[in-house]
Amino acid sequence: MAAVATLAAAAVLAAAPAASAEEKRVVSFTPFASNVLAALGVKPIAIGKPPAGEKYLSKKLKGVPRLQLTHPNGPNIELLAATRPDLVLSSPTWRPGTANIQGLGIKVYDNVEPERLATIGLAVRNIGRLVGKPARARKLAVRMNKQIRRNSRKIRKRPRVLVVLGLARYTVALLRNTWAGDVVARAGGRLVTSKLKPLADIGQGNQAANLSNEKVVQLNPEVIIVVPHGRAEDVPSIARYYRGYKPWRKTKASRRGQIYVPTDDQLLQATFNPGRTIKAVRRQFLRNW
Amino acid sequence: MIIRRISLTVAVSGLLLAAIAASLALGAVRIPLEEVMHSLFGGQVNQISEEIISNLRLPRTISAIAVGAALGTAGALLQGGLGNPLASPDIIGVTGGASFGAMLIILVNPGSIALLPVAAIVFGLLAAALVIMVSWTGPNRGGVGRLILSGIAIGAVFMAGTTGLMAVFPSRVPSAAYWLAGGLVSEGWDTIRAVGPYIAVALVVALALIRPLDRLALGDDVATSLGTHPRLIRVASVCCAAVLAAVSAAVAGLLGFIGILVPHLVRLLGGTSAHGFVIPISTLTGATLLTAADTLARTVWAPNELPVGPFMVLIGVPLFLWLLRKAI
C-alpha cells in the first residue's frame, strides 16, 4: 500500500515542472524534508517544529522560524499564510490540511515523505526536483542509499523482535510496513509479527495491530523495542513502565532485560540519516554490530 | 410471575457460566480445553499455557465479570434511587470525572501511566462528590431534579476539561483513543486486585439498599412514613453507584452502555421493578454481557484485539429493541 502510494506520488511529481531555486519560498513540515532542503542548500522560510526535540535537525536550519503542528491539519493556517510560501512540503500525517492550504493558492506536496527505507532515494530526488536542485538531490540520494547498504552489512545475529508503539496500556505492534518495522528488519531483526495483518492503515500509511498480550507471550520475542509516543522528557518513566510490564515478564526479552525504549523519534518517522539509525538499532538494541 | 423471574435468574446464571467458560477457553492463542482445565485446577501444563491462562486470561475474565457486575448494579441503583429511567453513571458526573483523570495521566503525564486507574477513580469520585455537594446545599436540597441537573453541569465541566487537554496535547490523542473507546486489557492481576475490594464492598452496600429503594419507589411521603429517609437513601445510592462506576472506568475505560441498558433489560424481561429482583439480576446480566462481549472482542480478529463497546451493542441492543417494541 505504502509502496503503491509512493509510486503514484512519483508519477505525479515527475509530471510537475522542475522549478528554479531562487523563486521558491519553501515551508516544510517534517524533519526529513527540512533536513533534505538544508542539505540541498535551500533555506526554508519556516519549518514544522519536531515534537520530540530538535536534536537531529540540521544546524543550517538555525534561526528558521518554527511552526507548531497540531493534528489533524498541521500549522495554524493564518500563521502559515503570513509566511507567504510558494511551496509547502507536507506529509500524509498532515494531509487533512492540504485542501485549506491549496485554497490560498499555495502549491502543496503531501506525498514526498518516505515511509520505507526503499523510497528514501526517490523522496530526496522528488524534493530536489521541486526546489530546482535535481543534480544535488541525485547525489544526496546515492549517498544516503550507500549509507543504508553499508550499515546493513555483516549481520551475524538475527534476534526475534517485537516493535510496539508506546501507547498507554495497549500493545500496538508496528508491523513490517511501518518505518520502525522496516528499519529493525534492515538492521537484522526478525519481526515476530511478520505474518500479522493490520486492522487498518494509520496516519502515514503505517500499519499497526492492537496485539493480544497472549500472542506476545506465545511469540516470545528476544527483543522488544517500544517506540515512544510522547515528549523526550517522558521517555525514562515510559521505559520504566514497559521494562516492568507484567504481561511480558515471561518473554525472553523481559527475562534477559532486552526491552528497549529509544530516547528519540528516529523510529517513529523517516530520518535524514537512516544509515545512522540502522547502526544505532544494531548497536543498542539488536547487539549485532 | 415468580416462575418468570426464576426462569430469568436461571437463564442469566447459565449464560454467565457459559460466558466465563468461553472467556477462559478462547483467546488469541489456541489452548486445548484439557490444558485450560489442568492449568485452572493445578495440573501440569507447559509454561506458556500456564502464563496465558493463569496470569492473562483468568484475571481478564474476572475483571470482565467485576466491571460488568459493577456497571449493571450502578445503573440499577441510580435508576431506582433517582426514580429516573434515564439515570446512569454519566448523569452523576462520574464518567466525565474519570475521563478527565485518565486524560491527565495519558496526555499530560504519560510517564506515570501506572497511575491511570488511581486518577480515574479519584476524579470520578471527585466529580460525584461535587454533584452531591451542589445538589445537597441551598433550597430544595437533595431533590432528584437538582441532583440530575448538577450532575449534567459538573459532568460537562469535566468533559470540557478532557477536550481541552486533547486540544492542548493533540499528538498524544491516539493514546487516549483506546481508553475512551473502552475495553479490558490483559495485564495481569494488579489492577483487579487493587480495585476488587471496593467493588465487593459497594456490591454489598447495593444489596443493603434494596429494601429502602423499594420503599422509595412508593414515593417520598410513603417512604418517610415507613421510616426511610428519602434524601439519605438517594445520596447513599449515588455514592455507591459512583464508587462502582469510577472503579469500572479505572479498569476498563468508558463503557457507559451497560449502566443505562441492563436494568431496563432486566425489568422488561422480568416483568417487575422490585429492586430485590432488579439489582441482583442487573449485576448478573452486566457481568454476562461484558464477559461475552469481551470474549468476542479479543477473538473475532485474533490476535488483534478490538474495543469491547461495539460488541456489547451488538449483543445487547437487538434484544433490548425487540423487548422495547413488545413492551410498548
Coordinates of C-alpha atoms in Angstrom, one line a residue:
Chain A
M1 CA 0.0 0.0 0.0
A2 CA 2.7 2.4 1.0
A3 CA 4.8 1.4 -2.0
V4 CA 1.9 2.0 -4.3
A5 CA 1.3 5.4 -2.8
T6 CA 4.9 6.3 -3.2
L7 CA 5.0 5.2 -6.8
A8 CA 1.8 7.2 -7.5
A9 CA 3.4 10.2 -5.9
A10 CA 6.5 9.7 -8.0
A11 CA 4.3 9.7 -11.1
V12 CA 2.6 12.9 -10.1
L13 CA 5.9 14.6 -9.2
A14 CA 7.5 13.5 -12.4
A15 CA 4.8 15.3 -14.3
A16 CA 5.4 18.5 -12.2
P17 CA 7.7 21.0 -13.9
A18 CA 11.2 21.3 -12.4
A19 CA 11.5 24.5 -10.5
S20 CA 14.3 27.1 -10.3
A21 CA 15.8 27.5 -6.9
E22 CA 15.7 31.3 -6.4
E23 CA 11.9 31.8 -6.9
K24 CA 10.9 29.4 -4.2
R25 CA 9.8 30.3 -0.7
V26 CA 9.5 26.9 0.8
V27 CA 7.9 25.7 4.0
S28 CA 8.5 22.1 5.1
F29 CA 6.6 20.3 7.9
T30 CA 8.7 17.2 8.6
P31 CA 12.2 16.9 10.0
F32 CA 13.1 14.7 7.0
A33 CA 12.1 17.3 4.4
S34 CA 13.6 20.2 6.4
N35 CA 16.9 18.4 6.6
V36 CA 16.9 17.4 2.9
L37 CA 16.2 21.1 2.0
A38 CA 19.1 22.2 4.2
A39 CA 21.4 19.6 2.6
L40 CA 20.4 20.8 -0.9
G41 CA 21.3 24.3 0.1
V42 CA 17.8 25.6 0.2
K43 CA 16.9 27.6 3.3
P44 CA 13.2 27.2 4.0
I45 CA 11.3 30.2 5.2
A46 CA 9.7 28.2 8.0
I47 CA 9.7 24.5 9.2
G48 CA 7.5 22.4 11.4
K49 CA 8.6 22.0 15.0
P50 CA 9.5 18.4 15.7
P51 CA 7.6 17.1 18.7
A52 CA 10.4 15.0 20.1
G53 CA 13.0 17.8 20.0
E54 CA 15.5 19.3 17.5
K55 CA 18.4 17.1 18.2
Y56 CA 18.5 15.8 14.7
L57 CA 17.7 19.0 12.8
S58 CA 20.5 20.4 10.6
K59 CA 22.5 23.3 12.0
K60 CA 21.8 25.1 8.8
L61 CA 18.2 25.4 10.0
K62 CA 19.1 27.5 13.0
G63 CA 17.2 30.7 13.0
V64 CA 14.5 29.4 10.6
P65 CA 11.0 30.2 12.2
R66 CA 9.2 27.1 13.6
L67 CA 5.6 26.3 13.0
Q68 CA 3.7 24.4 15.7
L69 CA 2.0 21.4 14.1
T70 CA -1.3 20.1 15.6
H71 CA -3.5 17.2 14.5
P72 CA -5.0 16.9 12.1
N73 CA -4.3 19.9 9.9
G74 CA -0.7 20.8 10.7
P75 CA 0.1 24.5 11.3
N76 CA -2.3 27.3 12.0
I77 CA -3.4 28.4 8.5
E78 CA -3.1 32.1 9.3
L79 CA 0.5 31.8 10.6
L80 CA 1.4 29.7 7.5
A81 CA -0.2 32.2 5.2
A82 CA 1.7 35.0 6.9
T83 CA 5.0 33.4 5.7
R84 CA 3.8 33.8 2.1
P85 CA 5.2 30.4 0.8
D86 CA 5.2 29.3 -2.8
L87 CA 5.6 25.7 -1.9
V88 CA 4.7 23.6 1.1
L89 CA 6.2 20.2 1.7
S90 CA 3.8 18.3 3.8
S91 CA 3.3 14.6 4.6
P92 CA 0.4 12.2 4.8
T93 CA 0.1 12.9 8.6
W94 CA -1.0 16.5 7.8
R95 CA -2.9 15.7 4.7
P96 CA -6.3 16.8 6.1
G97 CA -5.0 20.4 6.0
T98 CA -3.8 20.2 2.4
A99 CA -7.0 21.5 0.8
N100 CA -7.1 24.6 3.1
I101 CA -3.5 25.5 2.1
Q102 CA -4.2 24.9 -1.6
G103 CA -7.2 27.2 -1.1
L104 CA -4.8 30.0 -0.5
G105 CA -3.2 29.4 -3.9
I106 CA -0.1 27.7 -2.5
K107 CA 1.3 24.5 -4.0
V108 CA 1.3 21.7 -1.5
Y109 CA 3.0 18.3 -1.9
D110 CA 2.0 15.9 0.9
N111 CA 3.4 12.8 -0.6
V112 CA 7.2 13.4 -0.5
E113 CA 7.8 11.8 2.9
P114 CA 9.3 8.3 2.6
E115 CA 7.6 5.6 4.6
R116 CA 10.1 2.9 3.9
L117 CA 13.9 2.8 3.5
A118 CA 13.5 1.7 -0.1
T119 CA 11.8 5.0 -1.0
I120 CA 14.3 7.4 0.7
G121 CA 16.2 8.0 -2.6
L122 CA 13.0 8.6 -4.5
A123 CA 11.8 11.1 -1.9
V124 CA 15.0 13.0 -1.9
R125 CA 15.0 13.2 -5.7
N126 CA 11.4 14.4 -5.7
I127 CA 12.2 17.2 -3.2
G128 CA 15.2 18.1 -5.3
R129 CA 13.1 18.4 -8.4
L130 CA 10.5 20.5 -6.7
V131 CA 13.1 23.0 -5.4
G132 CA 15.2 23.1 -8.5
K133 CA 18.1 21.1 -7.3
P134 CA 17.8 17.8 -9.1
A135 CA 21.5 17.1 -9.5
R136 CA 22.4 17.7 -5.9
A137 CA 19.4 15.7 -4.8
R138 CA 20.6 12.7 -7.0
K139 CA 24.0 12.8 -5.3
L140 CA 22.4 13.0 -1.9
A141 CA 20.1 10.1 -2.6
V142 CA 23.0 8.0 -3.8
R143 CA 25.0 8.9 -0.6
M144 CA 22.1 8.0 1.7
N145 CA 21.4 4.7 0.0
K146 CA 25.1 3.8 0.2
Q147 CA 25.0 4.5 4.0
I148 CA 21.9 2.3 4.4
R149 CA 23.6 -0.6 2.5
R150 CA 26.9 -0.1 4.4
N151 CA 25.2 -0.2 7.8
S152 CA 23.1 -3.2 6.9
R153 CA 26.1 -5.5 6.1
K154 CA 27.7 -8.3 8.0
I155 CA 24.7 -9.2 10.1
R156 CA 25.6 -12.3 12.1
K157 CA 22.9 -12.4 14.7
R158 CA 19.2 -12.0 13.8
P159 CA 17.2 -11.9 17.1
R160 CA 13.4 -12.2 17.1
V161 CA 12.0 -8.8 17.7
L162 CA 8.7 -7.2 18.6
V163 CA 8.3 -3.5 17.8
V164 CA 5.4 -1.7 19.6
L165 CA 4.2 1.8 19.7
G166 CA 4.3 3.2 23.3
L167 CA 0.6 3.8 23.6
A168 CA -0.6 3.6 27.2
R169 CA -1.6 0.1 28.4
Y170 CA -2.0 -1.3 24.9
T171 CA 0.4 -3.5 22.8
V172 CA 0.1 -1.7 19.5
A173 CA 2.5 -3.7 17.3
L174 CA 4.3 -1.8 14.5
L175 CA 4.3 -4.2 11.5
R176 CA 6.8 -4.8 8.7
N177 CA 5.4 -2.0 6.6
T178 CA 6.0 0.8 9.1
W179 CA 9.1 2.9 9.2
A180 CA 10.2 1.3 12.6
G181 CA 9.4 -2.3 11.3
D182 CA 11.4 -1.6 8.1
V183 CA 14.4 -0.2 10.0
V184 CA 14.5 -3.0 12.5
A185 CA 14.2 -5.6 9.8
R186 CA 17.0 -4.0 7.8
A187 CA 19.1 -3.9 11.0
G188 CA 18.8 -7.7 11.2
G189 CA 15.8 -8.1 13.4
R190 CA 13.4 -10.9 12.6
L191 CA 9.9 -9.4 13.3
V192 CA 7.8 -11.8 15.2
T193 CA 4.8 -10.0 13.7
S194 CA 5.8 -10.6 10.1
K195 CA 2.7 -12.8 9.4
L196 CA 0.2 -10.5 11.1
K197 CA -2.2 -8.4 9.2
P198 CA -3.1 -4.9 10.3
L199 CA -6.6 -3.8 11.3
A200 CA -6.2 -0.6 9.3
D201 CA -3.7 1.8 8.0
I202 CA -2.9 4.5 10.4
G203 CA -1.6 8.0 9.6
Q204 CA 1.2 7.9 7.2
G205 CA 0.2 4.6 5.6
N206 CA 1.8 3.0 8.6
Q207 CA 0.4 -0.3 9.7
A208 CA -0.3 -1.3 13.2
A209 CA -2.1 -4.1 15.1
N210 CA -3.5 -3.9 18.7
L211 CA -1.9 -7.2 19.6
S212 CA -3.1 -9.5 22.3
N213 CA -0.6 -10.0 25.1
E214 CA -1.4 -13.7 25.0
K215 CA 0.1 -13.7 21.5
V216 CA 3.1 -11.8 22.7
V217 CA 3.8 -14.5 25.3
Q218 CA 3.4 -17.2 22.7
L219 CA 5.6 -15.4 20.1
N220 CA 8.2 -15.0 22.9
P221 CA 10.4 -12.3 21.3
E222 CA 14.0 -12.0 22.3
V223 CA 14.0 -8.2 22.0
I224 CA 11.1 -5.8 22.4
I225 CA 11.5 -2.2 21.2
V226 CA 8.9 0.3 22.4
V227 CA 8.8 3.3 20.1
P228 CA 7.7 6.2 22.5
H229 CA 4.9 8.4 21.6
G230 CA 5.5 11.4 23.8
R231 CA 7.9 14.1 24.8
A232 CA 11.6 13.3 25.2
E233 CA 11.5 14.0 29.0
D234 CA 8.8 11.4 29.5
V235 CA 10.9 8.6 28.0
P236 CA 12.7 7.5 31.2
S237 CA 9.4 6.8 33.0
I238 CA 7.8 5.2 29.9
A239 CA 10.9 3.0 29.8
R240 CA 10.5 2.0 33.5
Y241 CA 6.8 1.2 32.9
Y242 CA 7.5 -1.1 30.0
R243 CA 10.6 -2.8 31.5
G244 CA 8.4 -3.9 34.4
Y245 CA 5.3 -4.6 32.3
K246 CA 3.9 -7.7 33.9
P247 CA 2.2 -9.4 30.8
W248 CA 5.6 -9.6 29.1
R249 CA 7.5 -10.9 32.1
K250 CA 7.8 -14.5 30.8
T251 CA 9.2 -13.4 27.4
K252 CA 12.9 -13.9 26.7
A253 CA 13.1 -10.1 26.1
S254 CA 12.0 -9.4 29.6
R255 CA 14.0 -12.1 31.3
R256 CA 17.1 -11.0 29.5
G257 CA 16.5 -7.3 30.2
Q258 CA 16.1 -6.6 26.5
I259 CA 13.1 -4.3 26.5
Y260 CA 14.3 -1.1 25.0
V261 CA 12.7 2.4 24.7
P262 CA 14.6 4.7 22.3
T263 CA 15.1 8.2 23.6
D264 CA 14.3 9.9 20.3
D265 CA 11.8 9.7 17.4
Q266 CA 14.2 8.1 14.9
L267 CA 12.0 5.0 14.7
L268 CA 8.7 7.0 14.6
Q269 CA 9.2 8.7 11.3
A270 CA 11.7 9.0 8.4
T271 CA 15.1 10.3 9.3
F272 CA 17.6 12.2 7.3
N273 CA 20.3 9.8 8.3
P274 CA 18.7 6.4 8.1
G275 CA 22.1 4.7 7.9
R276 CA 22.9 6.1 11.3
T277 CA 19.5 4.9 12.6
I278 CA 20.2 1.4 11.4
K279 CA 23.6 1.4 13.1
A280 CA 22.1 2.6 16.3
V281 CA 19.4 -0.1 16.3
R282 CA 22.1 -2.7 15.7
R283 CA 24.4 -1.4 18.4
Q284 CA 21.9 -0.6 21.1
F285 CA 19.0 -3.0 20.7
L286 CA 19.9 -6.0 18.5
R287 CA 23.6 -6.2 19.6
N288 CA 24.7 -7.4 16.2
W289 CA 27.0 -4.6 15.1
Chain B
M1 CA -44.7 -14.1 37.6
I2 CA -42.5 -15.9 40.1
I3 CA -41.8 -18.6 37.5
R4 CA -40.8 -15.9 35.0
R5 CA -38.4 -14.4 37.5
I6 CA -36.9 -17.8 38.5
S7 CA -36.5 -18.7 34.8
L8 CA -34.8 -15.5 34.1
T9 CA -32.5 -15.9 37.1
V10 CA -31.6 -19.4 36.0
A11 CA -31.1 -18.4 32.3
V12 CA -28.9 -15.4 33.2
S13 CA -26.8 -17.6 35.6
G14 CA -26.4 -20.2 32.9
L15 CA -25.4 -17.6 30.4
L16 CA -22.9 -16.2 32.8
L17 CA -21.3 -19.6 33.4
A18 CA -21.2 -20.2 29.6
A19 CA -19.6 -16.7 29.1
I20 CA -17.0 -17.5 31.7
A21 CA -16.2 -20.8 30.2
A22 CA -15.9 -19.3 26.7
S23 CA -13.7 -16.5 28.1
L24 CA -11.3 -18.9 29.7
A25 CA -11.3 -21.4 26.8
L26 CA -11.0 -18.9 23.9
G27 CA -8.3 -16.3 23.1
A28 CA -5.7 -15.2 20.7
V29 CA -3.7 -18.3 21.4
R30 CA -5.5 -21.7 20.9
I31 CA -5.0 -23.8 24.0
P32 CA -6.8 -27.2 24.3
L33 CA -9.6 -27.3 26.8
E34 CA -7.9 -30.0 28.7
E35 CA -4.9 -27.9 29.2
V36 CA -7.1 -25.0 30.3
M37 CA -8.7 -27.2 32.9
H38 CA -5.3 -28.5 34.1
S39 CA -4.0 -25.0 34.4
L40 CA -7.0 -23.8 36.4
F41 CA -7.1 -26.8 38.7
G42 CA -3.4 -27.1 39.4
G43 CA -2.4 -29.8 36.9
Q44 CA 0.8 -29.9 34.9
V45 CA 0.9 -27.7 31.7
N46 CA 3.6 -26.1 29.7
Q47 CA 4.9 -22.7 30.9
I48 CA 3.5 -20.6 28.1
S49 CA 0.0 -22.0 28.5
E50 CA 0.2 -21.6 32.3
E51 CA 1.2 -18.0 32.0
I52 CA -1.5 -17.3 29.5
I53 CA -4.3 -18.9 31.4
S54 CA -3.3 -18.0 35.0
N55 CA -1.9 -14.6 34.6
L56 CA -3.6 -13.1 31.5
R57 CA -6.9 -14.9 30.7
L58 CA -8.1 -15.6 34.2
P59 CA -7.6 -12.1 35.6
R60 CA -9.1 -10.6 32.5
T61 CA -12.2 -12.8 32.8
I62 CA -12.5 -11.8 36.5
S63 CA -12.1 -8.2 35.5
A64 CA -14.9 -8.5 32.9
I65 CA -17.2 -10.1 35.5
A66 CA -16.4 -7.5 38.1
V67 CA -16.7 -4.5 35.8
G68 CA -19.9 -5.7 34.1
A69 CA -21.5 -6.5 37.5
A70 CA -20.4 -3.1 38.9
L71 CA -21.9 -1.2 36.0
G72 CA -25.1 -3.1 35.9
T73 CA -25.5 -2.6 39.6
A74 CA -24.6 1.1 39.4
G75 CA -27.3 1.7 36.7
A76 CA -29.9 -0.2 38.7
L77 CA -29.1 1.8 41.9
L78 CA -29.2 5.2 40.1
Q79 CA -32.4 4.5 38.2
G80 CA -34.0 3.3 41.4
G81 CA -32.6 6.0 43.7
L82 CA -33.4 8.9 41.4
G83 CA -36.6 7.4 40.1
N84 CA -35.5 8.3 36.6
P85 CA -35.3 5.7 33.8
L86 CA -32.5 7.6 32.0
A87 CA -30.2 7.7 35.0
S88 CA -26.8 6.2 34.5
P89 CA -23.2 6.8 35.8
D90 CA -22.9 9.5 33.1
I91 CA -25.6 11.6 34.7
I92 CA -23.9 11.9 38.1
G93 CA -20.7 13.2 36.6
V94 CA -18.6 10.1 37.3
T95 CA -17.8 9.3 33.7
G96 CA -16.8 12.9 33.0
G97 CA -14.6 13.0 36.1
A98 CA -13.0 9.6 35.4
S99 CA -12.2 10.6 31.8
F100 CA -10.6 13.8 32.9
G101 CA -8.4 11.9 35.5
A102 CA -7.4 9.4 32.9
M103 CA -6.6 12.1 30.3
L104 CA -4.4 14.0 32.9
I105 CA -2.2 10.9 33.0
I106 CA -2.4 9.8 29.4
L107 CA -2.0 13.2 27.8
V108 CA -0.2 15.4 30.4
N109 CA 2.0 12.9 32.2
P110 CA 2.3 9.7 30.2
G111 CA 5.3 8.7 32.1
S112 CA 3.1 7.9 35.1
I113 CA 0.8 5.6 33.2
A114 CA 0.7 3.2 36.1
L115 CA -1.3 5.8 38.0
L116 CA -4.1 5.8 35.4
P117 CA -6.6 3.7 37.4
V118 CA -5.9 5.9 40.5
A119 CA -6.5 9.1 38.6
A120 CA -9.7 7.8 37.1
I121 CA -11.1 6.7 40.5
V122 CA -10.0 9.9 42.3
F123 CA -11.5 12.3 39.6
G124 CA -14.6 10.1 39.1
L125 CA -15.3 10.3 42.8
L126 CA -14.4 14.0 43.0
A127 CA -17.0 14.7 40.3
A128 CA -19.6 12.7 42.1
A129 CA -18.7 14.5 45.4
L130 CA -19.1 17.9 43.7
V131 CA -22.5 16.8 42.3
I132 CA -23.7 15.7 45.8
M133 CA -22.3 18.8 47.4
V134 CA -24.0 21.2 44.9
S135 CA -27.3 19.3 45.0
W136 CA -27.3 19.0 48.8
T137 CA -27.0 22.7 49.5
G138 CA -29.4 25.6 49.1
P139 CA -33.2 25.4 48.8
N140 CA -34.9 22.2 47.7
R141 CA -31.6 20.4 48.5
G142 CA -31.4 16.7 47.8
G143 CA -34.2 16.8 45.2
V144 CA -33.9 14.5 42.2
G145 CA -34.1 17.2 39.6
R146 CA -31.4 19.2 41.3
L147 CA -29.2 16.2 41.5
I148 CA -29.6 15.3 37.9
L149 CA -29.0 18.9 36.7
S150 CA -26.0 19.4 38.8
G151 CA -24.6 16.1 37.6
I152 CA -25.1 17.2 34.0
A153 CA -23.4 20.5 34.8
I154 CA -20.4 19.1 36.7
G155 CA -20.0 16.3 34.1
A156 CA -19.9 19.0 31.4
V157 CA -17.2 20.8 33.2
F158 CA -15.0 17.7 33.4
M159 CA -15.8 16.8 29.8
A160 CA -14.7 20.3 28.7
G161 CA -11.5 19.8 30.7
T162 CA -11.0 16.5 28.8
T163 CA -11.5 18.0 25.4
G164 CA -9.3 20.9 26.4
L165 CA -6.5 18.6 27.3
M166 CA -6.9 16.8 24.0
A167 CA -6.6 20.1 22.2
V168 CA -3.5 21.1 24.1
F169 CA -1.8 17.8 23.6
P170 CA -3.0 16.7 20.1
S171 CA 0.0 14.5 19.3
R172 CA -0.9 12.2 22.2
V173 CA -4.6 11.8 21.4
P174 CA -4.1 8.4 19.8
S175 CA -3.0 7.0 23.2
A176 CA -6.3 8.4 24.7
A177 CA -8.5 7.0 21.9
Y178 CA -8.1 3.4 23.1
W179 CA -9.1 4.3 26.7
L180 CA -12.0 6.4 25.6
A181 CA -13.3 3.6 23.4
G182 CA -13.4 1.3 26.4
G183 CA -12.2 -2.2 26.8
L184 CA -10.3 -4.5 29.0
V185 CA -6.6 -5.2 28.9
S186 CA -4.7 -8.5 29.6
E187 CA -2.3 -7.1 32.1
G188 CA -2.3 -9.5 35.0
W189 CA -3.7 -9.3 38.5
D190 CA -2.5 -5.9 39.8
T191 CA -5.4 -3.7 38.8
I192 CA -8.3 -6.1 39.6
R193 CA -6.5 -7.0 42.9
A194 CA -6.4 -3.3 43.8
V195 CA -10.0 -2.4 42.9
G196 CA -11.7 -5.7 43.6
P197 CA -12.3 -5.0 47.3
Y198 CA -14.0 -1.7 46.5
I199 CA -16.3 -3.4 44.0
A200 CA -17.1 -6.1 46.6
V201 CA -17.9 -3.7 49.4
A202 CA -20.0 -1.5 47.0
L203 CA -22.0 -4.6 45.9
V204 CA -22.8 -5.5 49.5
V205 CA -23.9 -1.9 50.1
A206 CA -26.1 -2.1 47.0
L207 CA -27.8 -5.3 48.4
A208 CA -28.4 -3.4 51.6
L209 CA -30.1 -0.6 49.7
I210 CA -32.7 -3.0 48.1
R211 CA -35.4 -2.5 50.7
P212 CA -35.0 1.2 51.2
L213 CA -35.1 1.7 47.4
D214 CA -38.4 -0.4 47.2
R215 CA -39.8 2.0 49.8
L216 CA -38.6 5.0 47.9
A217 CA -40.4 3.7 44.8
L218 CA -43.7 4.2 46.6
G219 CA -43.0 8.0 46.8
D220 CA -41.1 10.2 49.3
D221 CA -44.1 10.7 51.6
V222 CA -44.9 6.9 51.9
A223 CA -41.2 6.1 52.3
T224 CA -40.9 8.7 55.1
S225 CA -43.9 7.3 56.8
L226 CA -42.3 3.8 56.7
G227 CA -39.2 5.2 58.5
T228 CA -36.9 5.7 55.4
H229 CA -35.1 8.9 54.8
P230 CA -35.5 9.5 51.0
R231 CA -32.6 12.0 50.7
L232 CA -30.3 9.8 52.6
I233 CA -31.2 6.8 50.5
R234 CA -30.6 8.8 47.3
V235 CA -27.2 10.0 48.4
A236 CA -26.3 6.5 49.5
S237 CA -27.3 5.1 46.1
V238 CA -25.5 7.8 44.3
C239 CA -22.3 7.3 46.4
C240 CA -22.4 3.6 45.9
A241 CA -23.0 3.9 42.2
A242 CA -20.2 6.5 41.9
V243 CA -17.7 4.1 43.5
L244 CA -18.8 1.2 41.2
A245 CA -18.7 3.4 38.1
A246 CA -15.4 5.1 38.9
V247 CA -13.7 1.8 39.7
S248 CA -15.1 0.3 36.5
A249 CA -13.7 3.2 34.5
A250 CA -10.3 2.7 36.1
V251 CA -10.2 -0.9 34.9
A252 CA -11.9 -0.7 31.5
G253 CA -12.3 2.9 30.4
L254 CA -15.6 4.3 29.3
L255 CA -18.4 1.6 29.0
G256 CA -21.4 3.7 29.6
F257 CA -23.8 1.5 27.7
I258 CA -24.2 -1.3 30.4
G259 CA -25.3 1.1 33.2
I260 CA -28.3 2.5 31.3
L261 CA -29.4 -0.5 29.3
V262 CA -29.0 -3.5 31.6
P263 CA -31.5 -2.5 34.3
H264 CA -34.1 -1.8 31.6
L265 CA -33.4 -5.2 30.0
V266 CA -33.9 -6.9 33.4
R267 CA -37.2 -5.0 34.1
L268 CA -38.6 -5.8 30.7
L269 CA -37.6 -9.5 30.8
G270 CA -38.6 -10.0 34.5
G271 CA -41.8 -8.0 34.3
T272 CA -41.1 -6.3 37.6
S273 CA -39.4 -3.2 39.0
A274 CA -38.8 -4.7 42.5
H275 CA -35.3 -3.9 43.5
G276 CA -34.9 -7.3 45.2
F277 CA -35.0 -8.7 41.7
V278 CA -33.7 -5.8 39.5
I279 CA -30.4 -5.1 41.4
P280 CA -29.0 -8.7 41.7
I281 CA -30.1 -9.7 38.2
S282 CA -28.7 -6.5 36.8
T283 CA -25.4 -7.5 38.5
L284 CA -25.5 -10.9 36.8
T285 CA -26.7 -9.6 33.5
G286 CA -24.0 -6.8 33.4
A287 CA -21.3 -9.4 34.2
T288 CA -22.7 -11.8 31.5
L289 CA -22.9 -9.1 28.8
L290 CA -19.4 -7.7 29.4
T291 CA -17.7 -11.2 29.7
A292 CA -19.4 -12.4 26.5
A293 CA -18.6 -9.1 24.6
D294 CA -15.0 -9.1 25.7
T295 CA -14.5 -12.7 24.6
L296 CA -15.8 -11.7 21.1
A297 CA -13.7 -8.5 21.1
R298 CA -10.5 -10.5 21.6
T299 CA -11.2 -13.5 19.4
V300 CA -13.1 -12.4 16.2
W301 CA -9.9 -10.8 14.8
A302 CA -7.3 -12.6 16.9
P303 CA -4.5 -12.0 17.6
N304 CA -5.7 -8.4 17.1
E305 CA -7.9 -7.0 19.9
L306 CA -10.9 -4.8 19.2
P307 CA -12.7 -2.3 21.6
V308 CA -15.5 -4.1 23.5
G309 CA -18.1 -1.4 23.2
P310 CA -19.4 -2.3 19.7
F311 CA -19.7 -6.0 20.7
M312 CA -21.8 -5.1 23.8
V313 CA -24.1 -3.1 21.5
L314 CA -24.2 -6.0 19.0
I315 CA -25.3 -8.4 21.7
G316 CA -27.5 -6.1 23.9
V317 CA -29.2 -3.7 21.6
P318 CA -31.1 -6.0 19.3
L319 CA -32.6 -7.9 22.3
F320 CA -33.4 -4.6 24.0
L321 CA -35.1 -3.1 21.0
W322 CA -37.1 -6.3 20.5
L323 CA -38.3 -6.2 24.1
L324 CA -39.0 -2.5 23.9
R325 CA -41.2 -2.9 20.9
K326 CA -43.1 -5.7 22.6
A327 CA -43.5 -3.7 25.8
I328 CA -44.8 -0.6 24.1

